[in-house]
Amino acid sequence: MGESNQQWPDAWSVAEREAVLLASYAMHSVNSRGRVYPELPHPYRGPFQRDRDRIVHCSAYRRLSGKTQVFMGELGDYHRTRLTHTQEVASVARTLARTLRLNEDLTEALALAHDLGHPPFGHAGEETLHVCLAQQGGFNHNQHGVMLLTELEQRYPGFPGLNPTYEVLDSQRRRASKDRSHPGLLEAQVVDAADSIAYDTHDADDALELGLLPLAELIEISLWKEAATRIRARWSNLEQRELERAVVHELVDWLVSDLLENTRRALAQAGLRHADEVEKHPRLVSPSETVAQQKRELEAFMYARVYRHDDVLQSRRQATARLQAMFEAACQRPERLPAFYRQRAEQCGVAKAVVDWMASLTDRGALLAYDELCRSSDT
Ligand code: MG
């Protein structure tokens, strides 16, 4: 049962507010299936507000500020970190949720949690940890996110992890599942869509600013060409950087509007009356087929020209070599792990505990640990 407000009679209860504002197929707080470790209701915060607040106050969330999104720190200081990407996803997701009359608190909680499990150094970090743990099933940032929420965060005396609601935990578990044909609640689908809009638009913005990509090439891609035509029709005398930034804003607005229109149509056709019915449908929050095709074209271009750029690959190779050396050194000397992970090594084995510890580190934390572990193991 949902957590409800009994102690502040003059305020609207969460249930009253949501009954007025949310669509029938949104996830209403009053219908939450609760938490693994039952808790008393909060006097004025709803269950998904509490989830959101717990995520914002946890250490894994703070450490996102020091973790690579795509471009590593040595390339410059304009580009997104894992934390600013997360905030941009939350911003887009809230707009989508509010317009579709979905639960904004739940959407925000899911958006802020969606990348919590990423290790340092972006995808290079994830791939390296996956290889390190090959014998034990590998490493996946979404699965690691589930472990942070349920076990690894240690902030509350009454339970391990953050004890999130069933809805937050189930949505994160579905992200970790190989079968993505049942993405779950509409609020979770909104976060997937917002993530995709955020990285499609902002990775190109970062790549232009970092000088990894000339505008002349990007503007041949249909999404960019069409958005640039609209901007030039409105402002004819923009300098290149002004044009680039205006196109990025135009793209976010266009992709969000297209997604909303297409999703509204799909929701009207589906005729849902309750959040439980979402499960029976394939993904309902999605862009139009035209825009989906244009997004795929942009993503293929970005993969070939930016994610495989020499400068990006060189940073990745260096990160991979250091993380591998760190893993081996830490496995040989587990007594040097922080106390929490030494204890964890006794429960789940040294390799797993070392990877959990490494995944927790920021890029800078990993470099410091590398210096300390690998330098001292040489002597
Ligand atoms: Mg993301």
Coordinates of C-alpha atoms and ligand atoms in Angstrom, one line a residue:
M1 CA 0.0 0.0 0.0
G2 CA 1.1 3.5 -0.6
E3 CA 2.5 5.8 2.1
S4 CA 0.0 8.6 2.8
N5 CA -0.2 11.9 4.6
Q6 CA -2.3 11.9 7.8
Q7 CA -0.6 14.5 10.0
W8 CA -0.9 17.7 7.9
P9 CA -4.6 18.0 7.4
D10 CA -4.5 21.5 5.9
A11 CA -2.1 20.4 3.1
W12 CA -3.3 18.5 0.1
S13 CA -2.3 14.9 0.5
V14 CA -0.1 13.4 -2.2
A15 CA -3.0 11.2 -3.2
E16 CA -5.4 14.1 -3.5
R17 CA -2.9 16.1 -5.6
E18 CA -2.1 13.2 -7.9
A19 CA -5.8 12.3 -8.3
V20 CA -6.3 15.7 -9.8
L21 CA -3.1 16.1 -11.8
L22 CA -2.1 12.7 -13.1
A23 CA -3.6 10.6 -15.9
S24 CA -5.3 7.3 -14.9
Y25 CA -2.4 5.3 -16.4
A26 CA 0.3 7.2 -14.5
M27 CA 1.9 5.5 -11.5
H28 CA -0.1 6.9 -8.5
S29 CA 1.8 7.0 -5.2
V30 CA -1.2 5.5 -3.4
N31 CA -0.8 2.3 -5.5
S32 CA 2.9 1.8 -4.8
R33 CA 3.7 -1.7 -3.7
G34 CA 5.9 -0.3 -1.0
R35 CA 9.5 -1.1 0.1
V36 CA 11.4 -4.3 0.9
Y37 CA 11.9 -3.0 4.5
P38 CA 8.5 -1.5 5.5
E39 CA 8.7 2.1 6.7
L40 CA 6.1 4.5 8.3
P41 CA 4.7 7.1 5.9
H42 CA 6.4 10.5 5.9
P43 CA 4.2 13.3 7.2
Y44 CA 4.3 15.4 4.0
R45 CA 6.6 13.7 1.3
G46 CA 5.2 11.0 -0.9
P47 CA 7.0 7.7 -1.4
F48 CA 8.6 8.7 -4.8
Q49 CA 9.7 12.1 -3.4
R50 CA 11.5 10.2 -0.7
D51 CA 13.1 7.9 -3.3
R52 CA 14.2 11.0 -5.2
D53 CA 15.6 12.7 -2.1
R54 CA 17.5 9.5 -1.0
I55 CA 19.1 9.3 -4.4
V56 CA 20.2 13.0 -4.4
H57 CA 21.7 12.5 -0.9
C58 CA 23.6 9.3 -1.6
S59 CA 27.3 9.1 -2.2
A60 CA 27.1 7.3 -5.5
Y61 CA 25.1 10.3 -6.8
R62 CA 27.6 12.8 -5.7
R63 CA 30.5 10.9 -7.2
L64 CA 28.8 11.2 -10.7
S65 CA 30.3 14.7 -10.7
G66 CA 33.8 13.1 -11.1
K67 CA 32.9 10.4 -13.6
T68 CA 33.3 10.5 -17.4
Q69 CA 30.2 10.6 -19.5
V70 CA 31.8 10.2 -22.9
F71 CA 34.8 12.6 -23.0
M72 CA 37.5 12.4 -20.3
G73 CA 38.7 15.3 -18.3
E74 CA 42.0 15.9 -20.2
L75 CA 40.1 16.7 -23.4
G76 CA 38.8 20.0 -21.9
D77 CA 36.3 21.4 -19.4
Y78 CA 33.2 22.2 -21.5
H79 CA 31.8 18.8 -21.9
R80 CA 29.3 16.8 -19.8
T81 CA 30.1 14.8 -16.8
R82 CA 28.0 11.8 -15.7
L83 CA 26.3 14.1 -13.2
T84 CA 25.4 17.0 -15.6
H85 CA 24.2 14.4 -18.1
T86 CA 22.0 12.9 -15.4
Q87 CA 20.6 16.4 -14.6
E88 CA 19.9 17.0 -18.3
V89 CA 18.1 13.7 -18.5
A90 CA 16.0 14.6 -15.4
S91 CA 15.2 18.0 -16.9
V92 CA 13.9 16.5 -20.2
A93 CA 12.2 13.6 -18.4
R94 CA 10.3 16.0 -16.1
T95 CA 9.0 18.0 -19.1
L96 CA 7.8 14.8 -20.8
A97 CA 6.2 13.5 -17.6
R98 CA 4.4 16.7 -16.8
T99 CA 3.1 17.0 -20.3
L100 CA 1.9 13.4 -20.4
R101 CA 0.4 13.8 -16.9
L102 CA 2.7 11.1 -15.5
N103 CA 4.2 11.0 -12.0
E104 CA 7.0 13.6 -12.0
D105 CA 8.4 12.5 -8.6
L106 CA 8.8 8.9 -9.8
T107 CA 10.2 10.0 -13.2
E108 CA 12.7 12.3 -11.5
A109 CA 13.8 9.5 -9.1
L110 CA 14.3 7.1 -12.0
A111 CA 16.2 9.7 -14.1
L112 CA 18.5 10.6 -11.2
A113 CA 19.2 6.9 -10.5
H114 CA 19.6 5.8 -14.1
D115 CA 23.4 6.1 -14.4
L116 CA 24.3 5.6 -10.7
G117 CA 26.1 2.3 -11.4
H118 CA 28.6 3.7 -13.9
P119 CA 32.2 3.1 -13.0
P120 CA 35.0 5.7 -13.7
F121 CA 36.1 6.4 -17.3
G122 CA 32.7 5.8 -19.0
H123 CA 32.3 2.9 -21.3
A124 CA 36.1 2.1 -21.2
G125 CA 35.6 1.6 -17.4
E126 CA 32.6 -0.6 -17.9
E127 CA 34.2 -2.8 -20.5
T128 CA 37.3 -3.3 -18.5
L129 CA 35.4 -4.3 -15.3
H130 CA 33.3 -6.6 -17.4
V131 CA 36.5 -8.4 -18.6
C132 CA 37.9 -8.4 -15.0
L133 CA 34.8 -10.2 -13.8
A134 CA 34.4 -12.5 -16.8
Q135 CA 34.5 -15.6 -14.6
Q136 CA 31.8 -14.3 -12.3
G137 CA 29.2 -13.2 -14.9
G138 CA 30.8 -9.9 -15.9
F139 CA 29.9 -6.3 -14.9
N140 CA 27.0 -4.2 -16.1
H141 CA 26.4 -0.6 -14.9
N142 CA 22.6 -1.1 -14.7
Q143 CA 23.0 -4.3 -12.6
H144 CA 25.5 -2.4 -10.4
G145 CA 22.9 0.4 -10.0
V146 CA 20.5 -2.2 -8.5
M147 CA 23.3 -3.3 -6.1
L148 CA 23.9 0.3 -5.0
L149 CA 20.2 0.8 -4.4
T150 CA 19.8 -2.5 -2.4
E151 CA 23.2 -3.2 -0.8
L152 CA 26.2 -1.0 -1.4
E153 CA 24.9 2.4 -0.2
Q154 CA 25.2 2.4 3.6
R155 CA 23.4 5.5 4.9
Y156 CA 20.5 4.2 7.0
P157 CA 20.6 2.2 10.3
G158 CA 17.4 0.3 9.5
F159 CA 18.3 -1.3 6.2
P160 CA 21.1 -1.8 3.6
G161 CA 21.0 0.4 0.4
L162 CA 18.4 3.1 0.0
N163 CA 15.3 0.8 0.4
P164 CA 13.6 2.3 -2.6
T165 CA 10.0 1.6 -3.5
Y166 CA 9.2 -1.5 -5.6
E167 CA 8.5 0.8 -8.6
V168 CA 12.0 2.3 -8.6
L169 CA 13.7 -1.0 -8.0
D170 CA 11.7 -2.9 -10.6
S171 CA 12.4 -0.1 -13.2
Q172 CA 16.1 -0.3 -12.5
R173 CA 16.0 -4.1 -12.7
R174 CA 14.3 -3.9 -16.1
R175 CA 17.1 -1.6 -17.3
A176 CA 19.5 -4.3 -16.3
S177 CA 17.6 -7.1 -18.0
K178 CA 18.8 -8.2 -21.4
D179 CA 15.2 -8.4 -22.6
R180 CA 14.1 -4.8 -23.0
S181 CA 10.8 -5.7 -24.7
H182 CA 9.0 -5.0 -21.4
P183 CA 10.3 -1.6 -20.2
G184 CA 7.7 -1.3 -17.5
L185 CA 6.0 1.8 -16.3
L186 CA 5.5 4.8 -18.6
E187 CA 7.6 6.9 -16.1
A188 CA 10.5 4.5 -16.8
Q189 CA 9.9 4.6 -20.5
V190 CA 10.0 8.4 -20.3
V191 CA 13.5 8.2 -18.7
D192 CA 14.8 5.9 -21.4
A193 CA 13.5 8.4 -24.1
A194 CA 15.0 11.4 -22.2
D195 CA 18.4 9.6 -21.9
S196 CA 18.4 9.0 -25.6
I197 CA 17.5 12.6 -26.5
A198 CA 20.1 14.0 -24.0
Y199 CA 23.0 12.0 -25.4
D200 CA 22.1 12.4 -29.1
T201 CA 22.0 16.1 -28.8
H202 CA 24.7 16.8 -26.1
D203 CA 27.4 14.4 -27.3
A204 CA 27.4 16.3 -30.7
D205 CA 27.5 19.6 -28.8
D206 CA 30.5 18.5 -26.7
A207 CA 32.3 17.0 -29.8
L208 CA 32.0 20.3 -31.7
E209 CA 33.2 22.3 -28.7
L210 CA 36.2 20.0 -28.1
G211 CA 37.1 20.3 -31.8
L212 CA 36.7 16.6 -32.5
L213 CA 34.2 17.2 -35.3
P214 CA 33.8 20.0 -37.9
L215 CA 30.3 21.5 -38.2
A216 CA 30.5 21.0 -42.0
E217 CA 30.3 17.2 -41.5
L218 CA 27.7 17.1 -38.8
I219 CA 25.4 19.4 -40.8
E220 CA 25.2 16.8 -43.5
I221 CA 23.3 14.5 -41.1
S222 CA 19.5 15.0 -41.7
L223 CA 18.5 15.9 -38.1
W224 CA 21.2 18.6 -38.0
K225 CA 20.5 19.8 -41.6
E226 CA 16.8 20.2 -40.9
A227 CA 17.3 22.0 -37.5
A228 CA 20.0 24.3 -39.0
T229 CA 17.6 25.3 -41.8
R230 CA 14.9 26.2 -39.2
I231 CA 17.4 28.3 -37.2
R232 CA 18.8 30.1 -40.3
A233 CA 15.3 31.0 -41.3
R234 CA 14.8 32.7 -37.9
W235 CA 18.3 34.2 -37.5
S236 CA 20.3 34.8 -40.7
N237 CA 23.6 36.3 -39.3
L238 CA 24.7 33.8 -36.6
E239 CA 28.3 33.1 -36.1
Q240 CA 29.3 29.4 -36.2
R241 CA 29.3 28.8 -32.5
E242 CA 26.0 30.6 -32.0
L243 CA 24.5 28.5 -34.8
E244 CA 25.8 25.3 -33.2
R245 CA 24.3 26.1 -29.9
A246 CA 21.0 27.2 -31.4
V247 CA 20.8 24.0 -33.3
V248 CA 21.3 21.9 -30.2
H249 CA 18.4 23.7 -28.4
E250 CA 16.2 23.4 -31.5
L251 CA 17.0 19.6 -31.7
V252 CA 16.1 19.0 -28.0
D253 CA 12.8 20.9 -28.5
W254 CA 12.1 19.1 -31.8
L255 CA 12.9 15.6 -30.4
V256 CA 10.8 16.2 -27.3
S257 CA 7.8 17.5 -29.3
D258 CA 8.0 14.6 -31.7
L259 CA 8.2 12.1 -28.9
L260 CA 5.2 13.7 -27.1
E261 CA 3.0 13.7 -30.3
N262 CA 3.9 10.2 -31.1
T263 CA 3.4 8.9 -27.5
R264 CA 0.0 10.7 -27.2
R265 CA -1.2 8.9 -30.3
A266 CA 0.1 5.6 -29.0
L267 CA -1.6 6.2 -25.6
A268 CA -4.9 7.2 -27.2
Q269 CA -4.8 4.0 -29.3
A270 CA -3.9 1.8 -26.3
G271 CA -6.8 3.1 -24.2
L272 CA -5.1 2.5 -20.9
R273 CA -7.0 3.0 -17.6
H274 CA -4.4 2.0 -15.1
A275 CA -0.6 1.8 -14.7
D276 CA -0.9 -2.0 -14.4
E277 CA -2.1 -2.3 -18.0
V278 CA 1.1 -0.7 -19.4
E279 CA 2.8 -4.1 -19.0
K280 CA 0.7 -5.7 -21.7
H281 CA 1.9 -3.3 -24.4
P282 CA 5.1 -2.9 -26.2
R283 CA 7.0 0.3 -25.6
L284 CA 4.5 3.2 -25.8
V285 CA 6.9 6.2 -25.3
S286 CA 8.8 6.4 -28.5
P287 CA 9.6 8.9 -31.3
S288 CA 7.9 8.8 -34.7
E289 CA 9.4 6.3 -37.2
T290 CA 10.8 9.2 -39.3
V291 CA 12.6 10.7 -36.3
A292 CA 13.7 7.3 -35.0
Q293 CA 15.4 6.7 -38.4
Q294 CA 17.1 10.1 -38.3
K295 CA 18.3 9.4 -34.7
R296 CA 19.8 6.1 -35.9
E297 CA 21.6 7.9 -38.7
L298 CA 23.0 10.5 -36.2
E299 CA 24.1 7.7 -33.8
A300 CA 25.9 5.7 -36.5
F301 CA 27.7 8.9 -37.5
M302 CA 28.6 9.7 -33.9
Y303 CA 29.9 6.2 -33.4
A304 CA 32.1 6.3 -36.4
R305 CA 33.4 9.8 -36.2
V306 CA 33.4 10.7 -32.5
Y307 CA 33.3 7.7 -30.2
R308 CA 36.0 6.1 -32.3
H309 CA 38.0 9.4 -32.7
D310 CA 41.8 8.9 -32.1
D311 CA 41.8 11.3 -29.1
V312 CA 38.9 9.5 -27.5
L313 CA 40.3 6.0 -28.2
Q314 CA 43.7 7.0 -26.8
S315 CA 42.1 8.2 -23.5
R316 CA 40.2 5.0 -23.4
R317 CA 43.2 2.8 -23.9
Q318 CA 45.1 4.6 -21.1
A319 CA 42.1 4.2 -18.8
T320 CA 41.7 0.5 -19.6
A321 CA 45.4 -0.2 -19.0
R322 CA 45.3 1.5 -15.6
L323 CA 42.1 -0.1 -14.5
Q324 CA 43.4 -3.6 -15.4
A325 CA 46.6 -3.0 -13.5
M326 CA 44.6 -1.7 -10.5
F327 CA 42.4 -4.8 -10.6
E328 CA 45.3 -7.2 -10.6
A329 CA 47.2 -5.3 -7.8
A330 CA 44.1 -5.0 -5.6
C331 CA 43.3 -8.7 -6.1
Q332 CA 46.8 -9.6 -4.9
R333 CA 46.6 -7.3 -1.9
P334 CA 43.0 -7.2 -0.8
E335 CA 44.1 -6.1 2.6
R336 CA 44.6 -2.6 1.1
L337 CA 40.9 -2.3 0.2
P338 CA 38.7 0.0 2.3
A339 CA 37.2 -1.8 5.3
F340 CA 33.7 -2.1 3.8
Y341 CA 35.1 -3.9 0.7
R342 CA 37.4 -6.1 2.7
Q343 CA 34.3 -7.4 4.5
R344 CA 32.5 -7.7 1.2
A345 CA 35.5 -9.8 -0.1
E346 CA 34.8 -12.4 2.6
Q347 CA 31.1 -12.6 1.5
C348 CA 31.4 -12.6 -2.3
G349 CA 35.0 -13.2 -3.2
V350 CA 37.9 -10.8 -3.7
A351 CA 37.5 -10.2 -7.5
K352 CA 33.8 -9.1 -7.0
A353 CA 34.7 -6.9 -4.0
V354 CA 37.6 -5.3 -5.9
V355 CA 35.3 -4.5 -8.9
D356 CA 32.6 -3.1 -6.6
W357 CA 35.2 -0.8 -5.0
M358 CA 36.6 0.2 -8.4
A359 CA 33.1 1.0 -9.8
S360 CA 32.5 3.3 -6.8
L361 CA 35.5 5.6 -7.6
T362 CA 35.5 8.8 -9.5
D363 CA 38.0 9.2 -12.4
R364 CA 40.4 11.1 -10.1
G365 CA 39.9 8.7 -7.3
A366 CA 40.8 5.9 -9.6
L367 CA 44.0 7.6 -10.7
L368 CA 45.0 8.2 -7.1
A369 CA 44.3 4.6 -6.2
Y370 CA 46.2 3.5 -9.3
D371 CA 49.3 5.5 -8.3
E372 CA 49.1 4.2 -4.8
L373 CA 48.5 0.5 -5.6
C374 CA 50.6 0.1 -8.7
R375 CA 53.5 2.2 -7.6
S376 CA 53.8 0.5 -4.2
S377 CA 53.3 -3.0 -5.7
D378 CA 56.3 -2.3 -8.0
T379 CA 58.6 -1.6 -5.0
Ligands
MG1 MG 22.4 8.0 -19.3

